[in-house]
Coordinates of C-alpha atoms in Angstrom, one line a residue:
X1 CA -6.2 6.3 -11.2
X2 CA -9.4 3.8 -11.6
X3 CA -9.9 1.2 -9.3
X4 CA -9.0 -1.2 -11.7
X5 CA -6.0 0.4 -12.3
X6 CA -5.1 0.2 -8.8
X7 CA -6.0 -3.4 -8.1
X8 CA -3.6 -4.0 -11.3
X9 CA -0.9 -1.8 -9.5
X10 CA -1.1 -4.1 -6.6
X11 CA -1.3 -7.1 -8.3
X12 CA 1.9 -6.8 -11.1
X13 CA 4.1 -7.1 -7.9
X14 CA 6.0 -10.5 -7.4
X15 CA 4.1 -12.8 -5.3
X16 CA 0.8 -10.2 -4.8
X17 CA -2.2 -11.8 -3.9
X18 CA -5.6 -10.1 -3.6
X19 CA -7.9 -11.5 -0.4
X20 CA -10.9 -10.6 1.1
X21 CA -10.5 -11.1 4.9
X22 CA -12.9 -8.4 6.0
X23 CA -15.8 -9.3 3.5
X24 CA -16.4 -8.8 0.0
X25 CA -16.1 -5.1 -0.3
X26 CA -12.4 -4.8 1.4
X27 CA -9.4 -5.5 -0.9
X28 CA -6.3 -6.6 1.2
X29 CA -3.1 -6.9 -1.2
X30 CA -0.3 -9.6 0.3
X31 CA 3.0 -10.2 -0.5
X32 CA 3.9 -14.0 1.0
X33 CA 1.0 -13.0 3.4
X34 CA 1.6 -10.3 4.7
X35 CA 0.1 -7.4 3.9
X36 CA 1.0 -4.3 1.7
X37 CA -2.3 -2.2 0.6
X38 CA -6.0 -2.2 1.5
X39 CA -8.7 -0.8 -0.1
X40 CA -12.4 -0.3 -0.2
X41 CA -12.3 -0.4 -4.4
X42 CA -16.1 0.8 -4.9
X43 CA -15.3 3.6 -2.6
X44 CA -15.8 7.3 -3.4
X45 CA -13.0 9.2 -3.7
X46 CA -11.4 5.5 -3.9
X47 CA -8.3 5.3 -1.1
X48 CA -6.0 3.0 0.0
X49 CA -3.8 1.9 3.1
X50 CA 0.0 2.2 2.8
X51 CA 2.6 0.9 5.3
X52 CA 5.3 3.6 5.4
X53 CA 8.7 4.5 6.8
X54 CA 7.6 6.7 9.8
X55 CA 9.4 9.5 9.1
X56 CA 8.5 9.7 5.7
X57 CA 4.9 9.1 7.0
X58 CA 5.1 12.6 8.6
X59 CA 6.5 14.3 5.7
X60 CA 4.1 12.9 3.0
X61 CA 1.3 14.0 6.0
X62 CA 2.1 17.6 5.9
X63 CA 3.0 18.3 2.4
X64 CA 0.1 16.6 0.9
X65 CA -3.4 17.2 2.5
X66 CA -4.6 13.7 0.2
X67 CA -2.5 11.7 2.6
X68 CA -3.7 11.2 6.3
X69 CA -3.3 8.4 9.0
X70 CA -4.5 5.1 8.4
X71 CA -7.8 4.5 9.9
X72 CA -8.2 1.5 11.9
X73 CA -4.6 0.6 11.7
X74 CA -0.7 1.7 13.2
X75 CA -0.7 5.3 12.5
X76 CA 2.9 5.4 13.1
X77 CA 3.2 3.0 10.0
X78 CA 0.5 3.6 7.9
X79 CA -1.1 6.3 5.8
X80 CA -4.4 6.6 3.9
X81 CA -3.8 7.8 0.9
X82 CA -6.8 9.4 -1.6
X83 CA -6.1 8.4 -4.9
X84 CA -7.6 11.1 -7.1
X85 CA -5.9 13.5 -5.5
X86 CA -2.5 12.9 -6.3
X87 CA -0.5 12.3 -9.3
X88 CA -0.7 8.5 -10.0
X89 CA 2.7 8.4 -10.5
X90 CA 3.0 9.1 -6.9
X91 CA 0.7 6.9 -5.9
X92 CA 2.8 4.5 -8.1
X93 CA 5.9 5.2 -5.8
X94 CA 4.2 5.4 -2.7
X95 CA 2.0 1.7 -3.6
X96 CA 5.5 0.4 -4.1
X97 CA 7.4 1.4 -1.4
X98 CA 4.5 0.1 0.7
X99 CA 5.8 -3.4 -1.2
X100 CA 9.3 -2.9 -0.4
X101 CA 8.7 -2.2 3.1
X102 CA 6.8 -5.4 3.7
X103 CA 9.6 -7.2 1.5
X104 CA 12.4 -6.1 3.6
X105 CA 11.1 -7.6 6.6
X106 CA 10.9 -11.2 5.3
X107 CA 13.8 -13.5 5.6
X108 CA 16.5 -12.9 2.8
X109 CA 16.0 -16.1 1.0
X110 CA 12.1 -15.1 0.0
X111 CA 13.7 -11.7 -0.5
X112 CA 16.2 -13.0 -3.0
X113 CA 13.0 -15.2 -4.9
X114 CA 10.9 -12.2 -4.9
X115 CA 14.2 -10.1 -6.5
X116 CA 14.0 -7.7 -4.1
X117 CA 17.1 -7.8 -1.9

């Protein structure tokens, strides 16, 4: 997966936003503002922050040496994930349940807009 093709992964989401809170080089993906993914997109390899379900955070941790704590943020919560190491249709999954995550925690009514429920 291209860093293109990850911004547009981020993006296709209902209500996604791309900012850049931290400067110009740091991509932080929003849903309603809060946030979902962030990555440094010129980065080599190119990875990106994920929240998680923190047991699955574990799992994912131990079966797949691409997938680590999340620097500078709630371990318990978030992974790093390298993208060229995995399958991008895992990195699909995992870029979306990051999405669904963040979604379930807003009230139901924006969950309802964002057809998410």
């Amino acid at each position: 997966m291209t860093p293109d093709e990850l911004r547009a992964l981020c993006l296709e989401f209902d209500d996604a936003t791309e900012e850049f809170p931290f400067g110009p080089d740091t991509s932080v993906f929003k849903v309603t503002g809060k946030l979902f993914a962030l990555s440094a997109l010129d980065s080599e390899p190119l990875r990106v922050n994920l929240k998680c379900d923190p047991d699955e955070a574990v799992r994912l941790r131990e079966e797949h040496p691409a997938i680590a704590p999340a620097y500078h943020m709630n371990k318990r919560h978030w992974n790093t994930v390298t993208v060229g190491e995995l399958p991008a249709p895992m990195v699909r999954e995992l870029v979306e349940d990051s999405y669904d995550l963040v979604v379930a925690g807003l009230p139901k009514a924006v969950r309802l807009r964002l057809d998410r429920p």
